[in-house]
Coordinates of C-alpha atoms in Angstrom, one line a residue:
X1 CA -50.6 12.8 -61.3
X2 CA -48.0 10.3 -62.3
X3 CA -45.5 12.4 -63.7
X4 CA -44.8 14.3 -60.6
X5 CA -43.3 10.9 -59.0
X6 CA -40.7 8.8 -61.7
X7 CA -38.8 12.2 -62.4
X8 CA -37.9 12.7 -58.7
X9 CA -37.1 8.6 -58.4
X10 CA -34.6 9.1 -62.2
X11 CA -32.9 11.9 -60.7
X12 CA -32.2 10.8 -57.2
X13 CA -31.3 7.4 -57.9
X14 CA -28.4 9.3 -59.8
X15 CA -27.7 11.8 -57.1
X16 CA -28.0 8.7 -54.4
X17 CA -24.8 6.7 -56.7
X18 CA -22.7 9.9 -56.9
X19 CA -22.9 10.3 -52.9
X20 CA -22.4 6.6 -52.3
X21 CA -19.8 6.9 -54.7
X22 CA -17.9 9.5 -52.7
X23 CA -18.3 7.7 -49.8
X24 CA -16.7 4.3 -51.1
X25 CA -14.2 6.5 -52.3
X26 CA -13.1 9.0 -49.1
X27 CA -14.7 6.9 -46.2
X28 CA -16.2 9.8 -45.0
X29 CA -19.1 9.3 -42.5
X30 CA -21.0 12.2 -43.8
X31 CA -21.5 11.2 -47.1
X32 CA -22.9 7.5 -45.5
X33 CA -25.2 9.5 -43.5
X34 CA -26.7 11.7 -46.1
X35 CA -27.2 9.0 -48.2
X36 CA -28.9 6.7 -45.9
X37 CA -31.2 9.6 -45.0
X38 CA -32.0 10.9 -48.6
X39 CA -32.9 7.0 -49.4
X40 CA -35.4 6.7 -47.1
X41 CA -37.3 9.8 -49.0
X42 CA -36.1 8.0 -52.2
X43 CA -38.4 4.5 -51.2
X44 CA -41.1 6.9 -50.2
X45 CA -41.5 8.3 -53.9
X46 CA -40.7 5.3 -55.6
X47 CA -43.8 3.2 -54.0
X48 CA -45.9 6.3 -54.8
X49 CA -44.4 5.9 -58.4
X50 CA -45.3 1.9 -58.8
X51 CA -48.3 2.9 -57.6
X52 CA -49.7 5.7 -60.2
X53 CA -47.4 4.0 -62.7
X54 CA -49.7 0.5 -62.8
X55 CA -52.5 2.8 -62.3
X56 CA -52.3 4.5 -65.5
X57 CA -51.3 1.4 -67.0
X58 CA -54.4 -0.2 -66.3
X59 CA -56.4 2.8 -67.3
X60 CA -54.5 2.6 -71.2
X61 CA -56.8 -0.5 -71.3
X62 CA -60.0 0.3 -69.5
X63 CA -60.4 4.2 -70.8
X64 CA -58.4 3.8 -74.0
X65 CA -58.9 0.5 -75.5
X66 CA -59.5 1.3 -79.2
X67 CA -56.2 3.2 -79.2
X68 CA -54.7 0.4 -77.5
X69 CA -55.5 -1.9 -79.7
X70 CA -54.5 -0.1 -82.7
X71 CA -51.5 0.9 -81.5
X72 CA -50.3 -2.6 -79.7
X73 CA -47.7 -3.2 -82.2
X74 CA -45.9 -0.3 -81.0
X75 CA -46.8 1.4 -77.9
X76 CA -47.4 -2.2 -76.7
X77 CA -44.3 -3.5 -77.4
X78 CA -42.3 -0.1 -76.1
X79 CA -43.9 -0.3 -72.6
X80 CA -43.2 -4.1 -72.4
X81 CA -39.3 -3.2 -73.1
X82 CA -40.0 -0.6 -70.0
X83 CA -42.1 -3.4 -68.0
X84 CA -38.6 -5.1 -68.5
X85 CA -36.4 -2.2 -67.5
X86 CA -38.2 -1.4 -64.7
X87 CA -40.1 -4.4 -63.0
X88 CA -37.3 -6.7 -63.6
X89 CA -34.3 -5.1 -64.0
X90 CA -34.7 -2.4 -61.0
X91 CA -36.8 -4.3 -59.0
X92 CA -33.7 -7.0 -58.5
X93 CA -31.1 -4.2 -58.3
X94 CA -33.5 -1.9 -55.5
X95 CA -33.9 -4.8 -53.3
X96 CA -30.0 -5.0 -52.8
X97 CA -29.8 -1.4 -52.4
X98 CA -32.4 -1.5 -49.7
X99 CA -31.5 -4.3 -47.6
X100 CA -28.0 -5.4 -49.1
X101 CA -26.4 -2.5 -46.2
X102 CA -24.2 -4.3 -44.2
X103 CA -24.7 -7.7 -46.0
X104 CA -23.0 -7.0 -49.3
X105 CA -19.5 -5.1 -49.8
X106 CA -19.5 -1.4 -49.9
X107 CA -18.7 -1.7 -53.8
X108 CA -21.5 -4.5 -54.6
X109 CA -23.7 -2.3 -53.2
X110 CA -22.6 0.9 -55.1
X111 CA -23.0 -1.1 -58.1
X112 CA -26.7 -2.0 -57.1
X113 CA -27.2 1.8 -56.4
X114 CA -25.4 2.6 -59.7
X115 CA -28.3 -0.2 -61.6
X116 CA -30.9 1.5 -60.3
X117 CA -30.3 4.7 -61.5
X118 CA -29.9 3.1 -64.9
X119 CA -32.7 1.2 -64.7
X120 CA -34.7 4.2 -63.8
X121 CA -33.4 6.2 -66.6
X122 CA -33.8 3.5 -69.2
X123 CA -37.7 3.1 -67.6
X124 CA -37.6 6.8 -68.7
X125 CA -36.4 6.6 -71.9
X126 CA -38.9 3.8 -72.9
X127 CA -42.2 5.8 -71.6
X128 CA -41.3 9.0 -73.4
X129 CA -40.0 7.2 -76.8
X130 CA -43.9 6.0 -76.7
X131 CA -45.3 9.6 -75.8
X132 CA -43.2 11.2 -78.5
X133 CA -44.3 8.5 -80.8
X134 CA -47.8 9.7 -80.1
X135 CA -46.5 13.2 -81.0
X136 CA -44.5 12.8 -84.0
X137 CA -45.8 9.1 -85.5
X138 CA -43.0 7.9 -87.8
X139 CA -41.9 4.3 -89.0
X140 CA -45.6 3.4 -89.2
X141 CA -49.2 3.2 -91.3
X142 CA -52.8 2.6 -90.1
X143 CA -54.1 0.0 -91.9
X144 CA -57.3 -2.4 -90.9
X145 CA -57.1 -0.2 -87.5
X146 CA -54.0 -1.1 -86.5
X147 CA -51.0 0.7 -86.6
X148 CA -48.8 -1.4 -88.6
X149 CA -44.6 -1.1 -88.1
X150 CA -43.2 0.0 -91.5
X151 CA -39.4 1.2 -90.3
X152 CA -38.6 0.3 -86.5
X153 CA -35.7 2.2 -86.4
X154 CA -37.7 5.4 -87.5
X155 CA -40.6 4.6 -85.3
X156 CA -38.1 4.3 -82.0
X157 CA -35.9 7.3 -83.1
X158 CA -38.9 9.5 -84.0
X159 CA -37.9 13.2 -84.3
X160 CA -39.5 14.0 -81.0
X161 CA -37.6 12.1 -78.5
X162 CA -34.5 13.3 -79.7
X163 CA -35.0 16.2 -77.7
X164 CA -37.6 15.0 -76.1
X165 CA -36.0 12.4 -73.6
X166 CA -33.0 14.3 -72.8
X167 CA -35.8 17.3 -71.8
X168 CA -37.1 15.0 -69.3
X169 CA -34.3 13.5 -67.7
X170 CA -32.7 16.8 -67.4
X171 CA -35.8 17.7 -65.7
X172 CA -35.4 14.8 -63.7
X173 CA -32.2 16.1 -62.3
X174 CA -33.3 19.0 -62.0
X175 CA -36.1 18.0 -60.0
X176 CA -34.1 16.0 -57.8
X177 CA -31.3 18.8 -57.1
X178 CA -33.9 21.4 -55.9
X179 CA -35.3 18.3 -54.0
X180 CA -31.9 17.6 -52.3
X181 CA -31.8 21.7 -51.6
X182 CA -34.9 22.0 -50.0
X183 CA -34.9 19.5 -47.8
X184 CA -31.0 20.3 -47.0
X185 CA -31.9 24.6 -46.2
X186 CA -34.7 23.4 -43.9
X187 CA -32.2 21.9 -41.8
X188 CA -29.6 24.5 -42.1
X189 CA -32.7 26.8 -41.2
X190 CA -33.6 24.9 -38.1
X191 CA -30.3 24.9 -37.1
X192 CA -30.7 20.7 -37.1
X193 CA -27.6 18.8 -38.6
X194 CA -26.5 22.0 -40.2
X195 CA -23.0 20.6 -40.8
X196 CA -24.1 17.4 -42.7
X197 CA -26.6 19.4 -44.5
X198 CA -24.5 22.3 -45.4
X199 CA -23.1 19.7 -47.4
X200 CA -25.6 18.3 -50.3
X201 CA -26.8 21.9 -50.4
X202 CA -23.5 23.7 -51.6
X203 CA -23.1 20.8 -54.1
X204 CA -26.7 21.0 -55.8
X205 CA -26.5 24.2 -55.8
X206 CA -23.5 24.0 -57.6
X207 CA -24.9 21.2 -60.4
X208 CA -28.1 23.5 -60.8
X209 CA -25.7 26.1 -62.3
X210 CA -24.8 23.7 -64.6
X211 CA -28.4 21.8 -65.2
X212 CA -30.6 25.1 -65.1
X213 CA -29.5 26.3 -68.3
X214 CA -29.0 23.4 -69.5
X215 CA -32.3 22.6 -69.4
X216 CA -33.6 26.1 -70.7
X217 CA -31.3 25.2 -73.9
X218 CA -32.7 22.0 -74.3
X219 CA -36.6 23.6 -74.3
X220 CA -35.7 25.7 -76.7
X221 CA -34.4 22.9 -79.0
X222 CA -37.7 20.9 -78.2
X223 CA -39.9 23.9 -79.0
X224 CA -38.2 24.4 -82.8
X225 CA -39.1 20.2 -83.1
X226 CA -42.8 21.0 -82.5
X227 CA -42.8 24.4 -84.7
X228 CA -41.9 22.0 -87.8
X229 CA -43.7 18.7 -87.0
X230 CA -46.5 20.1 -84.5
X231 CA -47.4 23.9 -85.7
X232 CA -51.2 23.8 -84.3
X233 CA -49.7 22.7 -80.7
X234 CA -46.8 25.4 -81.6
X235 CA -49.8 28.2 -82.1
X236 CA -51.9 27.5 -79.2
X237 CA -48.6 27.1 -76.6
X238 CA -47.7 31.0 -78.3
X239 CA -51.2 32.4 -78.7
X240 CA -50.7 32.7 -82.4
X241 CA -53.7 33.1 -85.1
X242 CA -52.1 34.7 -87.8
X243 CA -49.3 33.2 -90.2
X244 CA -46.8 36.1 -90.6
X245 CA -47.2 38.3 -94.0
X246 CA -44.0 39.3 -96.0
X247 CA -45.6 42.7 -96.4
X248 CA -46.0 43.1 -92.6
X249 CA -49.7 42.9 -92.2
X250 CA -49.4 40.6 -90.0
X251 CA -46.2 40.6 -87.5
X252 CA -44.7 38.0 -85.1
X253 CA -44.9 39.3 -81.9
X254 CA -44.7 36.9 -78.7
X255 CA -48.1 37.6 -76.2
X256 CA -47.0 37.9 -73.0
X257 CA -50.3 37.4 -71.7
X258 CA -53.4 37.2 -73.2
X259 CA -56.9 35.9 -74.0
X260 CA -58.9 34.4 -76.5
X261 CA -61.7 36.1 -78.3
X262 CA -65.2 34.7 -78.2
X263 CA -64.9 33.5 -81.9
X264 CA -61.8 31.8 -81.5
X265 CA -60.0 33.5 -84.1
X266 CA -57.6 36.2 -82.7
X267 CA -56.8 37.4 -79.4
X268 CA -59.6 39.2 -77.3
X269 CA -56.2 41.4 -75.6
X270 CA -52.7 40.7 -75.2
X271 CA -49.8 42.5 -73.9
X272 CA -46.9 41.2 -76.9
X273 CA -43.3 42.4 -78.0
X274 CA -42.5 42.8 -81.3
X275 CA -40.4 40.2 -83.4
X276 CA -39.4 38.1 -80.5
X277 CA -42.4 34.8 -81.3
X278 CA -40.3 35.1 -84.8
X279 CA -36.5 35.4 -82.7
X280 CA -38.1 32.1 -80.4
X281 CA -39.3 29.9 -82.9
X282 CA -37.3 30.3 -86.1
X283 CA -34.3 32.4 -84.8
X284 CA -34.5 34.9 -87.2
X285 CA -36.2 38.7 -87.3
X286 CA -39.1 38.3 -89.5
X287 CA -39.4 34.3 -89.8
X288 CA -43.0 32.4 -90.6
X289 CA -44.5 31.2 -88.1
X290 CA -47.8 29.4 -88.9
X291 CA -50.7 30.2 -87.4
X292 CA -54.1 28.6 -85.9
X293 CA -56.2 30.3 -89.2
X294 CA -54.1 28.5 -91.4
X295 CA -55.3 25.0 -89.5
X296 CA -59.0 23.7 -90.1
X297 CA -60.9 24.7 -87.1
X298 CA -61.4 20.9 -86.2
X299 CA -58.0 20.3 -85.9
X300 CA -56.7 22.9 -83.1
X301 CA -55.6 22.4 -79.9
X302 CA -57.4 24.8 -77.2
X303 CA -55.4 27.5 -76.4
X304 CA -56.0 28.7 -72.8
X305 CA -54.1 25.3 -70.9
X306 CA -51.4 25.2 -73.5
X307 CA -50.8 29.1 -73.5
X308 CA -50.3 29.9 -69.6
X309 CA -49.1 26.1 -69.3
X310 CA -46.5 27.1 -71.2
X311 CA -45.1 30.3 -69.6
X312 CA -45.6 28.9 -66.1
X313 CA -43.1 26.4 -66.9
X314 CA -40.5 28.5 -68.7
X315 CA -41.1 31.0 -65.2
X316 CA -40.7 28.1 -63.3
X317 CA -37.3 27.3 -65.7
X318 CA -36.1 31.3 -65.6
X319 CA -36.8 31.4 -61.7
X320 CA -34.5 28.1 -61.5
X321 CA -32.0 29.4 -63.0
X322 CA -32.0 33.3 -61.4
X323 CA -31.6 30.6 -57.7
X324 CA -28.6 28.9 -58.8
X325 CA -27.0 31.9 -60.3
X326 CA -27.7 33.8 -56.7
X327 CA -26.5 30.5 -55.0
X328 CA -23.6 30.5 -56.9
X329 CA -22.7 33.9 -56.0
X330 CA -22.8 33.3 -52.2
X331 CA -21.0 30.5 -53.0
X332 CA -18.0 32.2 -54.4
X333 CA -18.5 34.9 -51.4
X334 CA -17.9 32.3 -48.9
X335 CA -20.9 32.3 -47.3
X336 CA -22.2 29.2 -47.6
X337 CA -19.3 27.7 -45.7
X338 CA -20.6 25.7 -42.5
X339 CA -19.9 29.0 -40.2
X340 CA -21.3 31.2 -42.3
X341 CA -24.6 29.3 -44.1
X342 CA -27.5 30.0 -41.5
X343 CA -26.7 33.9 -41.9
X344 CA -28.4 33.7 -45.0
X345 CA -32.2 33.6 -44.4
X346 CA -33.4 34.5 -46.9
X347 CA -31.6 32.4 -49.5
X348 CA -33.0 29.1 -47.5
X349 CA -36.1 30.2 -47.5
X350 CA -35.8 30.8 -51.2
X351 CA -34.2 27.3 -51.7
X352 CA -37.2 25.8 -49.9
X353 CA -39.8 27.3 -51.9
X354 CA -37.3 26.4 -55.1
X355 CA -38.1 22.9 -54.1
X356 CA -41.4 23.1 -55.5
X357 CA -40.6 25.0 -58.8
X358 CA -39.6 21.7 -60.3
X359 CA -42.5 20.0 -60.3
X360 CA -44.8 23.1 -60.9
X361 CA -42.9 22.9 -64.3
X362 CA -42.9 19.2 -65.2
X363 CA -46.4 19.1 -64.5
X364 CA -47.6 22.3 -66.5
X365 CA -44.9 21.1 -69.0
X366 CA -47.1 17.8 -69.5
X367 CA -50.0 19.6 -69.6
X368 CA -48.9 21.5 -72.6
X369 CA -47.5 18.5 -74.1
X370 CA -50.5 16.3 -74.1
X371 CA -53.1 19.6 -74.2
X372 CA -51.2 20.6 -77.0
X373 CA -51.4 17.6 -79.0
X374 CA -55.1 17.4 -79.1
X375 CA -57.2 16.6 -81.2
X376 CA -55.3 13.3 -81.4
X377 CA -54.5 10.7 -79.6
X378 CA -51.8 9.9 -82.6
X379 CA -51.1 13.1 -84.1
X380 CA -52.8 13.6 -87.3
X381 CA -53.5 9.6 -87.1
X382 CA -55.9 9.1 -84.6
X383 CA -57.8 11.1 -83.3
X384 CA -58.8 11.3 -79.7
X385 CA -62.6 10.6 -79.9
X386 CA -61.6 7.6 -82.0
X387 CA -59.1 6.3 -79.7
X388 CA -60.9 6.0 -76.0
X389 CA -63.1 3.2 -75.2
X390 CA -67.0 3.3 -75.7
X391 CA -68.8 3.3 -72.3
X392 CA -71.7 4.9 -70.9
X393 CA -71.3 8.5 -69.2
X394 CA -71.6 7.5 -65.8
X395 CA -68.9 4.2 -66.3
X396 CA -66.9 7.1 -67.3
X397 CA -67.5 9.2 -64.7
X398 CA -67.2 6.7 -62.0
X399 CA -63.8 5.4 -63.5
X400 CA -62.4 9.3 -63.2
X401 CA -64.1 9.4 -59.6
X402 CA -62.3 6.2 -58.8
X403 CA -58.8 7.3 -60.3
X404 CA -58.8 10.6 -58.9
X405 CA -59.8 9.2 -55.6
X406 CA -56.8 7.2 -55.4
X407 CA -54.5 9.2 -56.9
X408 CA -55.2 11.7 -54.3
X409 CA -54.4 9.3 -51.5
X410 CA -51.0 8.3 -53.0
X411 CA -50.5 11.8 -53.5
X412 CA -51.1 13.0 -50.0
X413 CA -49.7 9.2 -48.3
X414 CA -46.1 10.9 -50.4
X415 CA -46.0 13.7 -48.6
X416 CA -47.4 12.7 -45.4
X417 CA -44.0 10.3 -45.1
X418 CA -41.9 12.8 -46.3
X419 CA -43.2 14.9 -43.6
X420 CA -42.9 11.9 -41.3
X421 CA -38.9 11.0 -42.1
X422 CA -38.2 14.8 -42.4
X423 CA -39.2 15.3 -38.5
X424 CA -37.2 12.1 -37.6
X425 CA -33.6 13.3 -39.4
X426 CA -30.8 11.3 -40.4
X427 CA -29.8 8.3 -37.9
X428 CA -26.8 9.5 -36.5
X429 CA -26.4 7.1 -33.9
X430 CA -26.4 3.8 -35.9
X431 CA -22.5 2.6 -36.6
X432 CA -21.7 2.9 -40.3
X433 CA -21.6 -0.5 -41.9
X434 CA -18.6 -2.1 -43.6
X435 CA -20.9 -4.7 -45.9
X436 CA -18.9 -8.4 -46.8
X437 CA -15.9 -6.8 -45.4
X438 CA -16.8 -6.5 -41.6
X439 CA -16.4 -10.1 -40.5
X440 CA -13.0 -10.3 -41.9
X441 CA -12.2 -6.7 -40.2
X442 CA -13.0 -8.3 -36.7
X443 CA -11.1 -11.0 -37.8
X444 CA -8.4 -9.3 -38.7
X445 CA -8.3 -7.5 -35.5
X446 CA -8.6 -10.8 -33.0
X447 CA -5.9 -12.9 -35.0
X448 CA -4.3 -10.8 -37.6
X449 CA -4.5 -11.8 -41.1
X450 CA -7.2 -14.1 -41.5
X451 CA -6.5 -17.2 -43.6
X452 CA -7.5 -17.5 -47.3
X453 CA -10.5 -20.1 -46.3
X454 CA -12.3 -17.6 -44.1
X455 CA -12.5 -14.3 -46.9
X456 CA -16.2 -13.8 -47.3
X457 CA -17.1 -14.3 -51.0

């Protein structure tokens, strides 16, 4: 439940600085507006964020103490560097951007906005450097039941979050643009501030065309990092028993769809295409891929969540991409100009329901990242069973009660003030504020040029 709240906070901290950013540069009152607006939604998902985020945090320690223990020299240490980033560093830098409007110059507070979409990314960087760590455990050796550091440098740069990280905040972005274009065609649809929304739409629609394949590219750069250093998670995400013959017994054809056999061993039925697993995963016709038989049976991942994890997310990423690609078209036909933008029904329509893609994938994404990993908790360290904390069945099943329970409150308190600002609109009324300058402004007007003595810091 917590990963459907920091990626929308990382990318629209970034899209909030480049709209401030053109505002401090044109003066234009539109860009004021729609960032004002789309920082109200911002606060909303950020609390829901903190929230989960201290959550989880506290159930590392309660659920998962053996693991964090043994892996305190590491993990520990990575998500105090994020406790840093985030609780410190953003928490100074969000407070201006909230209430420094009006109280701080239009470029102080540009640069709060720009720290906290740094902050935020850096927060982002830190957590997934410890999840990949957990995926591809470098720079370190378990001995005495702690994981002891060997090579920092290969521990933080671990071949994982090379691709990893810039998966995620890609994601991120990506999360925030179809965010930005939701929210902007249900206004164009309801015919409510069409002119000021007309605006933020045509422009995310514009970066998707850019970020959508991007991040397609980047998956499939992720997914050749787990066929070398992860093969049984690589298997179950494809579906694949069988390691690929030289004599063609056994071929590398990608399932479609599919379902396990009652032994586990094979597919029960799949609809598959020749070659193209082989094309996917090693880029070449006929390439080895390995396969769950050649993996003891103890050490697979199940195959079902990983499997149609998997393809919902790259559906989610191909769906993405067909949107911006269509958007881009009406773009170059004129018709999303501010006349002409309403026309187009069915596109807004599509561009609301795009809003939700996003996090269909980051969540199924996660799912096949930490489903896929199992057996361990470390891969091929630690396993799972050895890493969560010893308590009785029904202390465990009152702690997932009592985590669910709240998570589903955060989750539906989000939306319910989404829903809440979205009916209220952008304040349109409210005079745009000049920050440290407007005193000297008045001043300016009443008696000229004001002396040096009374400049406001």
């Amino acid at each position: 439940m917590h990963i459907i709240n920091p990626p929308l906070t990382i990318g629209l901290a970034i899209l909030l600085f480049l709209g401030e950013w053109q505002w401090v540069r044109t003066n234009d009152e539109k860009w004021y507006r729609i960032v004002r607006f789309f920082e109200k939604l911002f606060i909303v998902n950020f609390g829901a964020g903190v929230a989960t985020g201290i959550t989880m945090e506290m159930a590392f320690g309660i659920l998962y103490g053996p693991f964090s223990q043994a892996a305190g020299p590491f993990f520990g240490q990575v998500l105090g560097y994020e406790t840093i980033t985030a609780f410190m560093y953003e928490a100074g830098f969000i407070g201006l951007m909230i209430f420094g409007w009006g109280k701080i110059s239009r470029g102080m507070h540009l640069f709060a906005t720009f720290n906290v979409a740094l902050s935020s990314t850096l927060s982002a960087m830190w957590i997934l450097d410890a999840n990949s760590w957990m995926q591809t455990p470098t720079g370190v050796e378990l001995k005495g039941g702690y994981f002891q550091i060997t090579n920092w440098l290969a521990a933080l740069f671990n071949p994982d979050v090379i691709l990893g990280f810039p998966h995620m905040l890609v994601a991120a972005i990506e999360l925030a643009l179809c965010f930005v274009i939701a929210v902007s065609a249900w206004f164009v649809l309801t015919k409510k501030h069409l002119a000021l929304f007309q605006r933020p739409l045509k422009y995310a629609v514009l970066a998707l065309v850019v970020i959508a394949p991007l991040q397609i590219y980047l998956g499939d750069g992720l997914g050749l990092i787990v066929a070398d250093d992860q093969p049984a998670a690589l298997a179950a995400m494809e579906g694949h028993y069988n390691t690929y013959n030289p004599d063609g017994s056994v071929d590398t054809s990608w399932q479609v769809v599919g379902w396990p056999n009652a032994k586990g061993d094979d597919m029960a039925w799949s609809i598959s295409i020749p070659h193209v697993l082989s094309l996917l995963e090693t880029h070449t016709w006929n390439g080895k891929v390995e396969g769950l038989n050649s993996i003891p049976a103890k050490d697979r991942p199940p195959v079902v969540v990983p499997f149609y994890a998997f393809r919902v997310m790259a559906a989610a990423g191909g769906a993405l991409l067909l949107f911006a690609l269509w958007g881009l078209w009406l773009l170059l036909r004129g018709r999303l100009s501010p006349d002409r933008i309403a026309h187009n029904q069915l596109f807004l329509w599509a561009a609301i329901l795009c809003g939700f893609l996003p996090y269909v994938g980051i969540w199924c994404g996660w799912w096949v990242r930490e489903v896929g990993r199992q057996p361990w908790v470390v891969y091929g360290l630690m396993r799972t069973e050895q890493g969560v904390s010893h308590m009785s069945v029904t202390s465990a099943v009152l702690w997932l009660v009592g985590y669910i329970y709240f998570e589903l409150i955060v989750w539906g308190s989000t939306w319910y003030f989404f829903a809440k600002v979205m009916r209220r609109g952008p304040d349109m009324d409210s005079p745009v504020v000049h920050g440290g300058n407007q005193h000297l402004g008045e001043l300016e007007e009443r008696h000229g040029d004001a002396p040096s003595y009374v400049r406001p810091l």
